[in-house]
Amino acid sequence: METTLRGVGVSHGVAIGEVRHMGTAVLEPPAKQIPAEEAEREQGRAHQAVEAVAADLVARGNLAGGEAQAVLEAQALMAQDPELMADVERRIAVGSTAERGVYDAFASYRALLAGAGEYLAGRVADLDDVRNRIVARLLGVPMPGVPDSDEPYVLFARDLAPADTALLDPALVLGFVTEEGGPTSHSAILARALGVPAVVALAGAGEISEGTVVAVDGSTGEVFVDPDAAKRAELTEAAAARKAALSASTGPGATSDGHKVPLLANVGGPADVAAAVAAGAEGVGLFRTEFLFLDDSERAPSEEKQVAAYRAVLEAFPEGRVVVRVLDAGADKPLEFLTPADEPNPALGVRGLRSLLDHPDVLRTQLTALSKAAAGLPVYLEVMAPMVADRADAKAFADACREAGLNAKFGAMVEIPSAALRARSILQEVEFLSLGTNDLAQYTFAADRQVGAVSRLQDPWQPALLDLVALAAEGAKAEGKSCGVCGEAAADPLLACVLTGLGVTSLSMGAASIPYVRSALAQHTLAQCERAAAAARATDSAEEARQAAQAVLSGE
């Protein structure tokens, strides 16, 4: 008998196939005491396992490229965290085996983070995956991970670590479903980059039996268990209709009555450029530069290395707009040379622009490198600062850009509610705004973007979040300046129409989502988008907002 479950759809498309469950986690090692004379040998084993796992994660990142590479390199740094390793060594020194010392040290760190409510608590899946890989290597057992199968399947898991998501084979993994995670988790972001249909935060996913046939709709978040022939046909036809609509929609982003909405790509480095160009991106709305800084947490990359990487992206978009975000370090991206190591809550501490203003030499080098990279190219370079809180922040960034001789537009990201509330004030110092809806939702609702238990508050359809978007867009319009969205909200075709109706002037997303958004915009007028936005804001919940907008745009 068919059953319908609902989670959070995070990657478009429909997948129909049999369920395969993720391999089980590593078993807890026995608490065996070792003689004191074996401690040094066990500590050596622990170090070797850690370095091997870190190297494997980096290698996986190199294979995957793009978004995945930055995520996996950050995970490798997590494996090599000096405080964790010091705890492992201490536990071995008092009698633990290498595997038990690793297991207990990670468990202690996990509990500490969760209990303190720190930002990194949201990366528990990443932390657990690193622990499991190290312990598996020490025990000499297979790594937990994606199941072996000769036939295509739908992957079910409690959560998916980035190392597994990054190297999924779309020819075998038709789609995936997880119990944990949210729309902005690493797994969700990587699923969109792969173009694999995905649903997260689905309660009871682990209870669905191996081999059960399911149909997963990554657009609606619905999972149909044992769908009958009629339901399969309905979903297949709907997917075919979407594909036909995508093929028919080409060219620049615009509503059906000609209101232009440039569709830009989010890129994590040169490896993402080919997909963005192939999808018809009109430029880059968010060029994340962290990938350059994660190779070595002890020092910033040289100016020459930065120039080469930036130029590779800028050259791909002649006459196009490329918006570069300067280094956003701190919180889940700590760097030894830049971010404090002892903050009680890094998400609310010295991160983003705050870190750079404390280290002006790092900011100056990056801005100088961007200036040199753009020299002689017919590209419209724009540079923006992350985590801008007020006009003073915006002025400090603009002053730094001018001092570096940067010939570009300077902008500010709106990720903190204060920036949306005081948009006009900030725009006295900079020339554009870019809404990072992932962090803006996190700070608006005090809901960590990686914690599945609060995923409803991370839903970009939340009316309060739409109100803040509207405030920022209205402020920009009053100042005659632009206000784009570069958060994951822009990747939702229906929400893209609502954002356009709120006054957003450009949309930036993962390359795989651009055709879907282009097609959705082309089917509606600006007036329809404005009515849908007003209807969504008049509700009291994310689901009601989504339904209200859908009703307006479908003519109900």
mmCIF file of C-alpha atoms in Angstrom, residues 85-390:
data_model
loop_
_atom_site.group_PDB
_atom_site.id
_atom_site.type_symbol
_atom_site.label_atom_id
_atom_site.label_comp_id
_atom_site.label_asym_id
_atom_site.label_seq_id
_atom_site.Cartn_x
_atom_site.Cartn_y
_atom_site.Cartn_z
ATOM 1 C CA MET A 85 45.305 14.990 18.698
ATOM 2 C CA ALA A 86 46.670 16.192 22.022
ATOM 3 C CA ASP A 87 43.644 14.636 23.742
ATOM 4 C CA VAL A 88 44.179 11.379 21.817
ATOM 5 C CA GLU A 89 47.831 11.258 22.932
ATOM 6 C CA ARG A 90 46.864 11.960 26.551
ATOM 7 C CA ARG A 91 44.347 9.103 26.568
ATOM 8 C CA ILE A 92 46.855 6.690 25.063
ATOM 9 C CA ALA A 93 49.476 7.751 27.610
ATOM 10 C CA VAL A 94 47.196 6.597 30.448
ATOM 11 C CA GLY A 95 46.458 3.192 28.901
ATOM 12 C CA SER A 96 44.031 3.472 25.961
ATOM 13 C CA THR A 97 44.662 1.779 22.643
ATOM 14 C CA ALA A 98 45.018 4.070 19.633
ATOM 15 C CA GLU A 99 41.501 3.285 18.378
ATOM 16 C CA ARG A 100 39.924 3.731 21.804
ATOM 17 C CA GLY A 101 41.820 6.953 22.388
ATOM 18 C CA VAL A 102 40.556 8.358 19.074
ATOM 19 C CA TYR A 103 37.004 7.188 19.747
ATOM 20 C CA ASP A 104 36.852 8.717 23.243
ATOM 21 C CA ALA A 105 38.576 11.981 22.266
ATOM 22 C CA PHE A 106 36.125 12.558 19.427
ATOM 23 C CA ALA A 107 33.194 11.642 21.668
ATOM 24 C CA SER A 108 34.344 14.181 24.250
ATOM 25 C CA TYR A 109 34.763 16.894 21.613
ATOM 26 C CA ARG A 110 31.371 16.056 20.123
ATOM 27 C CA ALA A 111 29.630 16.319 23.486
ATOM 28 C CA LEU A 112 31.440 19.533 24.351
ATOM 29 C CA LEU A 113 30.383 21.224 21.129
ATOM 30 C CA ALA A 114 26.794 20.064 21.336
ATOM 31 C CA GLY A 115 26.480 21.108 24.957
ATOM 32 C CA ALA A 116 28.033 24.526 24.407
ATOM 33 C CA GLY A 117 25.783 25.273 21.462
ATOM 34 C CA GLU A 118 28.726 26.259 19.286
ATOM 35 C CA TYR A 119 28.426 26.725 15.558
ATOM 36 C CA LEU A 120 30.473 23.591 14.910
ATOM 37 C CA ALA A 121 27.801 21.487 16.611
ATOM 38 C CA GLY A 122 26.070 21.618 13.255
ATOM 39 C CA ARG A 123 28.939 19.728 11.707
ATOM 40 C CA VAL A 124 28.423 16.632 13.837
ATOM 41 C CA ALA A 125 27.957 14.457 10.728
ATOM 42 C CA ASP A 126 31.345 15.641 9.461
ATOM 43 C CA LEU A 127 32.975 15.015 12.846
ATOM 44 C CA ASP A 128 31.468 11.532 13.164
ATOM 45 C CA ASP A 129 32.603 10.641 9.670
ATOM 46 C CA VAL A 130 36.203 11.650 10.405
ATOM 47 C CA ARG A 131 36.164 9.609 13.622
ATOM 48 C CA ASN A 132 34.714 6.556 11.869
ATOM 49 C CA ARG A 133 37.314 6.702 9.128
ATOM 50 C CA ILE A 134 40.219 6.940 11.577
ATOM 51 C CA VAL A 135 38.883 4.167 13.818
ATOM 52 C CA ALA A 136 38.147 1.914 10.819
ATOM 53 C CA ARG A 137 41.707 2.322 9.590
ATOM 54 C CA LEU A 138 43.088 1.485 13.047
ATOM 55 C CA LEU A 139 40.827 -1.569 13.384
ATOM 56 C CA GLY A 140 41.595 -2.743 9.859
ATOM 57 C CA VAL A 141 37.919 -2.939 8.855
ATOM 58 C CA PRO A 142 36.184 -1.510 5.757
ATOM 59 C CA MET A 143 35.234 2.145 5.827
ATOM 60 C CA PRO A 144 31.556 2.846 6.421
ATOM 61 C CA GLY A 145 30.039 4.313 3.318
ATOM 62 C CA VAL A 146 27.975 3.999 0.188
ATOM 63 C CA PRO A 147 26.800 0.397 -0.456
ATOM 64 C CA ASP A 148 28.156 -1.656 -3.348
ATOM 65 C CA SER A 149 25.561 -2.333 -6.031
ATOM 66 C CA ASP A 150 25.560 -3.215 -9.722
ATOM 67 C CA GLU A 151 22.044 -1.827 -10.157
ATOM 68 C CA PRO A 152 20.878 1.789 -9.706
ATOM 69 C CA TYR A 153 19.247 2.536 -6.347
ATOM 70 C CA VAL A 154 17.965 5.259 -4.014
ATOM 71 C CA LEU A 155 20.342 5.776 -1.112
ATOM 72 C CA PHE A 156 18.878 6.128 2.410
ATOM 73 C CA ALA A 157 20.990 7.273 5.364
ATOM 74 C CA ARG A 158 20.754 8.935 8.756
ATOM 75 C CA ASP A 159 22.978 11.595 7.276
ATOM 76 C CA LEU A 160 25.571 11.739 4.536
ATOM 77 C CA ALA A 161 29.089 12.911 5.189
ATOM 78 C CA PRO A 162 30.604 15.203 2.548
ATOM 79 C CA ALA A 163 33.228 12.579 1.694
ATOM 80 C CA ASP A 164 30.459 10.203 0.619
ATOM 81 C CA THR A 165 28.222 12.754 -1.088
ATOM 82 C CA ALA A 166 31.045 14.285 -3.110
ATOM 83 C CA LEU A 167 31.876 11.073 -4.980
ATOM 84 C CA LEU A 168 28.390 9.624 -5.493
ATOM 85 C CA ASP A 169 28.025 8.130 -8.958
ATOM 86 C CA PRO A 170 24.821 9.591 -10.470
ATOM 87 C CA ALA A 171 24.650 6.596 -12.792
ATOM 88 C CA LEU A 172 24.113 4.319 -9.774
ATOM 89 C CA VAL A 173 22.707 6.603 -7.071
ATOM 90 C CA LEU A 174 19.414 7.778 -8.535
ATOM 91 C CA GLY A 175 18.718 10.000 -5.542
ATOM 92 C CA PHE A 176 19.142 10.075 -1.785
ATOM 93 C CA VAL A 177 17.092 10.556 1.356
ATOM 94 C CA THR A 178 18.387 11.384 4.846
ATOM 95 C CA GLU A 179 16.796 11.612 8.277
ATOM 96 C CA GLU A 180 19.010 14.506 9.347
ATOM 97 C CA GLY A 181 20.288 17.627 7.616
ATOM 98 C CA GLY A 182 18.662 20.766 6.295
ATOM 99 C CA PRO A 183 18.351 22.696 3.042
ATOM 100 C CA THR A 184 21.752 24.337 3.529
ATOM 101 C CA SER A 185 23.703 21.361 4.894
ATOM 102 C CA HIS A 186 26.839 20.284 3.082
ATOM 103 C CA SER A 187 25.079 17.214 1.691
ATOM 104 C CA ALA A 188 22.235 19.313 0.273
ATOM 105 C CA ILE A 189 24.627 21.762 -1.376
ATOM 106 C CA LEU A 190 26.687 18.960 -2.896
ATOM 107 C CA ALA A 191 23.545 17.134 -4.088
ATOM 108 C CA ARG A 192 22.515 20.220 -6.049
ATOM 109 C CA ALA A 193 25.995 20.483 -7.516
ATOM 110 C CA LEU A 194 25.778 16.829 -8.643
ATOM 111 C CA GLY A 195 22.249 17.219 -9.976
ATOM 112 C CA VAL A 196 21.022 14.282 -7.867
ATOM 113 C CA PRO A 197 17.412 14.455 -6.547
ATOM 114 C CA ALA A 198 17.511 14.617 -2.755
ATOM 115 C CA VAL A 199 15.231 14.907 0.271
ATOM 116 C CA VAL A 200 16.560 15.585 3.779
ATOM 117 C CA ALA A 201 15.065 15.785 7.296
ATOM 118 C CA LEU A 202 12.688 12.896 6.551
ATOM 119 C CA ALA A 203 11.519 11.423 9.867
ATOM 120 C CA GLY A 204 11.482 7.624 9.827
ATOM 121 C CA ALA A 205 13.726 7.245 6.795
ATOM 122 C CA GLY A 206 15.735 4.567 8.575
ATOM 123 C CA GLU A 207 12.638 2.415 9.088
ATOM 124 C CA ILE A 208 12.010 1.862 5.369
ATOM 125 C CA SER A 209 13.168 -1.654 4.505
ATOM 126 C CA GLU A 210 16.032 -2.467 2.188
ATOM 127 C CA GLY A 211 14.770 -3.220 -1.318
ATOM 128 C CA THR A 212 11.514 -1.269 -0.939
ATOM 129 C CA VAL A 213 10.612 0.678 -4.082
ATOM 130 C CA VAL A 214 10.310 4.421 -3.480
ATOM 131 C CA ALA A 215 9.751 7.496 -5.611
ATOM 132 C CA VAL A 216 11.594 10.609 -4.450
ATOM 133 C CA ASP A 217 10.542 14.068 -5.584
ATOM 134 C CA GLY A 218 13.438 16.394 -4.786
ATOM 135 C CA SER A 219 11.374 19.455 -5.679
ATOM 136 C CA THR A 220 8.464 18.903 -3.280
ATOM 137 C CA GLY A 221 10.240 16.876 -0.587
ATOM 138 C CA GLU A 222 7.769 14.008 -0.990
ATOM 139 C CA VAL A 223 8.808 10.362 -0.782
ATOM 140 C CA PHE A 224 6.272 7.797 -2.000
ATOM 141 C CA VAL A 225 6.766 4.329 -0.511
ATOM 142 C CA ASP A 226 5.599 1.459 -2.756
ATOM 143 C CA PRO A 227 4.060 3.794 -5.360
ATOM 144 C CA ASP A 228 1.554 2.174 -7.701
ATOM 145 C CA ALA A 229 1.872 2.262 -11.474
ATOM 146 C CA ALA A 230 -0.346 5.347 -11.753
ATOM 147 C CA LYS A 231 1.776 7.342 -9.304
ATOM 148 C CA ARG A 232 4.998 6.307 -11.050
ATOM 149 C CA ALA A 233 3.560 7.367 -14.385
ATOM 150 C CA GLU A 234 2.364 10.670 -12.939
ATOM 151 C CA LEU A 235 5.785 11.486 -11.498
ATOM 152 C CA THR A 236 7.588 10.378 -14.656
ATOM 153 C CA GLU A 237 5.318 12.559 -16.818
ATOM 154 C CA ALA A 238 5.811 15.524 -14.506
ATOM 155 C CA ALA A 239 9.582 15.064 -14.669
ATOM 156 C CA ALA A 240 9.443 14.852 -18.480
ATOM 157 C CA ALA A 241 7.356 18.027 -18.622
ATOM 158 C CA ARG A 242 9.882 19.843 -16.446
ATOM 159 C CA LYS A 243 12.718 18.665 -18.671
ATOM 160 C CA ALA A 244 10.886 19.887 -21.787
ATOM 161 C CA ALA A 245 10.284 23.272 -20.168
ATOM 162 C CA LEU A 246 13.967 23.523 -19.290
ATOM 163 C CA SER A 247 15.016 22.795 -22.863
ATOM 164 C CA ALA A 248 12.634 25.432 -24.208
ATOM 165 C CA SER A 249 13.949 28.150 -21.908
ATOM 166 C CA THR A 250 17.223 29.740 -22.976
ATOM 167 C CA GLY A 251 18.973 33.086 -22.829
ATOM 168 C CA PRO A 252 19.182 35.673 -20.046
ATOM 169 C CA GLY A 253 16.896 35.424 -17.032
ATOM 170 C CA ALA A 254 13.667 37.406 -17.348
ATOM 171 C CA THR A 255 9.985 37.282 -16.485
ATOM 172 C CA SER A 256 7.471 36.629 -19.263
ATOM 173 C CA ASP A 257 6.879 40.383 -19.689
ATOM 174 C CA GLY A 258 10.579 41.126 -20.124
ATOM 175 C CA HIS A 259 11.654 42.209 -16.615
ATOM 176 C CA LYS A 260 15.332 41.219 -16.486
ATOM 177 C CA VAL A 261 16.610 39.118 -13.606
ATOM 178 C CA PRO A 262 20.246 38.142 -14.234
ATOM 179 C CA LEU A 263 20.897 34.507 -13.308
ATOM 180 C CA LEU A 264 24.379 34.038 -11.895
ATOM 181 C CA ALA A 265 26.328 31.063 -10.566
ATOM 182 C CA ASN A 266 27.793 30.338 -7.156
ATOM 183 C CA VAL A 267 31.302 28.951 -7.603
ATOM 184 C CA GLY A 268 33.834 27.625 -5.140
ATOM 185 C CA GLY A 269 36.832 27.871 -7.451
ATOM 186 C CA PRO A 270 37.994 27.382 -11.056
ATOM 187 C CA ALA A 271 36.701 23.766 -11.075
ATOM 188 C CA ASP A 272 33.099 25.031 -10.976
ATOM 189 C CA VAL A 273 33.418 27.332 -13.982
ATOM 190 C CA ALA A 274 32.703 24.807 -16.768
ATOM 191 C CA ALA A 275 29.328 23.804 -15.275
ATOM 192 C CA ALA A 276 28.367 27.457 -14.784
ATOM 193 C CA VAL A 277 29.178 28.329 -18.398
ATOM 194 C CA ALA A 278 27.334 25.231 -19.670
ATOM 195 C CA ALA A 279 24.224 26.199 -17.666
ATOM 196 C CA GLY A 280 24.168 29.628 -19.289
ATOM 197 C CA ALA A 281 25.109 31.609 -16.209
ATOM 198 C CA GLU A 282 25.292 35.329 -16.951
ATOM 199 C CA GLY A 283 28.199 35.690 -14.576
ATOM 200 C CA VAL A 284 29.152 34.762 -11.034
ATOM 201 C CA GLY A 285 27.082 36.058 -8.134
ATOM 202 C CA LEU A 286 29.187 34.435 -5.417
ATOM 203 C CA PHE A 287 32.819 33.480 -5.924
ATOM 204 C CA ARG A 288 33.847 31.843 -2.659
ATOM 205 C CA THR A 289 37.580 32.290 -2.135
ATOM 206 C CA GLU A 290 38.038 30.077 0.941
ATOM 207 C CA PHE A 291 39.333 27.157 -1.156
ATOM 208 C CA LEU A 292 42.654 28.963 -1.520
ATOM 209 C CA PHE A 293 43.102 29.423 2.205
ATOM 210 C CA LEU A 294 42.183 25.897 3.349
ATOM 211 C CA ASP A 295 45.312 24.303 1.892
ATOM 212 C CA ASP A 296 47.406 25.651 4.740
ATOM 213 C CA SER A 297 45.695 26.799 7.933
ATOM 214 C CA GLU A 298 48.946 28.310 9.264
ATOM 215 C CA ARG A 299 49.533 30.971 6.596
ATOM 216 C CA ALA A 300 47.700 32.842 3.874
ATOM 217 C CA PRO A 301 48.362 31.913 0.226
ATOM 218 C CA SER A 302 50.806 34.095 -1.672
ATOM 219 C CA GLU A 303 49.602 36.982 -3.804
ATOM 220 C CA GLU A 304 50.827 35.161 -6.920
ATOM 221 C CA LYS A 305 48.814 32.028 -6.135
ATOM 222 C CA GLN A 306 45.706 34.107 -5.541
ATOM 223 C CA VAL A 307 46.120 36.076 -8.776
ATOM 224 C CA ALA A 308 46.295 32.860 -10.843
ATOM 225 C CA ALA A 309 43.173 31.355 -9.260
ATOM 226 C CA TYR A 310 41.099 34.524 -9.532
ATOM 227 C CA ARG A 311 42.097 35.153 -13.139
ATOM 228 C CA ALA A 312 41.023 31.619 -14.148
ATOM 229 C CA VAL A 313 37.461 32.446 -13.072
ATOM 230 C CA LEU A 314 37.413 36.038 -14.359
ATOM 231 C CA GLU A 315 38.576 34.974 -17.825
ATOM 232 C CA ALA A 316 35.608 32.605 -18.166
ATOM 233 C CA PHE A 317 33.079 35.445 -18.134
ATOM 234 C CA PRO A 318 34.173 38.142 -20.621
ATOM 235 C CA GLU A 319 31.757 41.061 -20.440
ATOM 236 C CA GLY A 320 30.051 39.277 -17.537
ATOM 237 C CA ARG A 321 29.642 40.202 -13.905
ATOM 238 C CA VAL A 322 31.786 38.385 -11.329
ATOM 239 C CA VAL A 323 31.079 39.051 -7.650
ATOM 240 C CA VAL A 324 33.909 37.930 -5.392
ATOM 241 C CA ARG A 325 33.427 37.428 -1.672
ATOM 242 C CA VAL A 326 36.612 38.104 0.240
ATOM 243 C CA LEU A 327 37.740 35.464 2.702
ATOM 244 C CA ASP A 328 34.967 34.356 5.057
ATOM 245 C CA ALA A 329 36.950 32.674 7.824
ATOM 246 C CA GLY A 330 35.860 31.747 11.315
ATOM 247 C CA ALA A 331 33.056 29.635 12.787
ATOM 248 C CA ASP A 332 33.113 26.394 10.732
ATOM 249 C CA LYS A 333 36.145 27.564 8.710
ATOM 250 C CA PRO A 334 38.792 28.306 11.350
ATOM 251 C CA LEU A 335 42.269 29.295 10.199
ATOM 252 C CA GLU A 336 45.153 29.234 12.660
ATOM 253 C CA PHE A 337 46.734 32.411 11.312
ATOM 254 C CA LEU A 338 43.498 34.383 11.344
ATOM 255 C CA THR A 339 40.765 33.261 13.734
ATOM 256 C CA PRO A 340 40.811 33.061 17.555
ATOM 257 C CA ALA A 341 41.048 29.543 18.939
ATOM 258 C CA ASP A 342 39.273 30.100 22.246
ATOM 259 C CA GLU A 343 35.962 31.767 21.386
ATOM 260 C CA PRO A 344 32.981 30.355 23.326
ATOM 261 C CA ASN A 345 30.703 30.809 20.292
ATOM 262 C CA PRO A 346 32.594 31.354 17.015
ATOM 263 C CA ALA A 347 29.390 31.932 15.021
ATOM 264 C CA LEU A 348 28.806 35.066 17.071
ATOM 265 C CA GLY A 349 32.419 36.082 17.341
ATOM 266 C CA VAL A 350 35.281 37.213 15.141
ATOM 267 C CA ARG A 351 34.388 35.824 11.713
ATOM 268 C CA GLY A 352 34.147 37.149 8.169
ATOM 269 C CA LEU A 353 34.990 40.833 7.780
ATOM 270 C CA ARG A 354 35.747 41.096 11.497
ATOM 271 C CA SER A 355 38.678 38.691 11.095
ATOM 272 C CA LEU A 356 39.987 40.565 8.070
ATOM 273 C CA LEU A 357 39.823 43.965 9.761
ATOM 274 C CA ASP A 358 41.868 42.481 12.605
ATOM 275 C CA HIS A 359 44.416 41.298 10.009
ATOM 276 C CA PRO A 360 44.538 44.107 7.421
ATOM 277 C CA ASP A 361 47.574 42.604 5.694
ATOM 278 C CA VAL A 362 45.566 39.506 4.704
ATOM 279 C CA LEU A 363 42.736 41.657 3.340
ATOM 280 C CA ARG A 364 45.150 43.986 1.540
ATOM 281 C CA THR A 365 46.920 41.067 -0.170
ATOM 282 C CA GLN A 366 43.632 39.573 -1.341
ATOM 283 C CA LEU A 367 42.334 42.875 -2.686
ATOM 284 C CA THR A 368 45.613 43.564 -4.450
ATOM 285 C CA ALA A 369 45.540 40.074 -5.990
ATOM 286 C CA LEU A 370 42.003 40.653 -7.255
ATOM 287 C CA SER A 371 43.034 43.958 -8.777
ATOM 288 C CA LYS A 372 45.952 42.354 -10.620
ATOM 289 C CA ALA A 373 43.831 39.374 -11.723
ATOM 290 C CA ALA A 374 41.244 41.654 -13.334
ATOM 291 C CA ALA A 375 43.784 43.906 -15.049
ATOM 292 C CA GLY A 376 43.189 44.048 -18.786
ATOM 293 C CA LEU A 377 40.122 41.795 -18.726
ATOM 294 C CA PRO A 378 36.704 42.928 -20.035
ATOM 295 C CA VAL A 379 34.952 41.718 -16.895
ATOM 296 C CA TYR A 380 32.731 43.593 -14.462
ATOM 297 C CA LEU A 381 34.442 42.847 -11.159
ATOM 298 C CA GLU A 382 32.551 43.383 -7.927
ATOM 299 C CA VAL A 383 33.950 42.587 -4.490
ATOM 300 C CA MET A 384 31.902 42.122 -1.335
ATOM 301 C CA ALA A 385 32.536 41.622 2.354
ATOM 302 C CA PRO A 386 30.909 38.864 4.431
ATOM 303 C CA MET A 387 29.217 39.446 7.799
ATOM 304 C CA VAL A 388 28.695 43.213 7.515
ATOM 305 C CA ALA A 389 26.755 44.423 10.549
ATOM 306 C CA ASP A 390 26.475 48.185 10.057
#
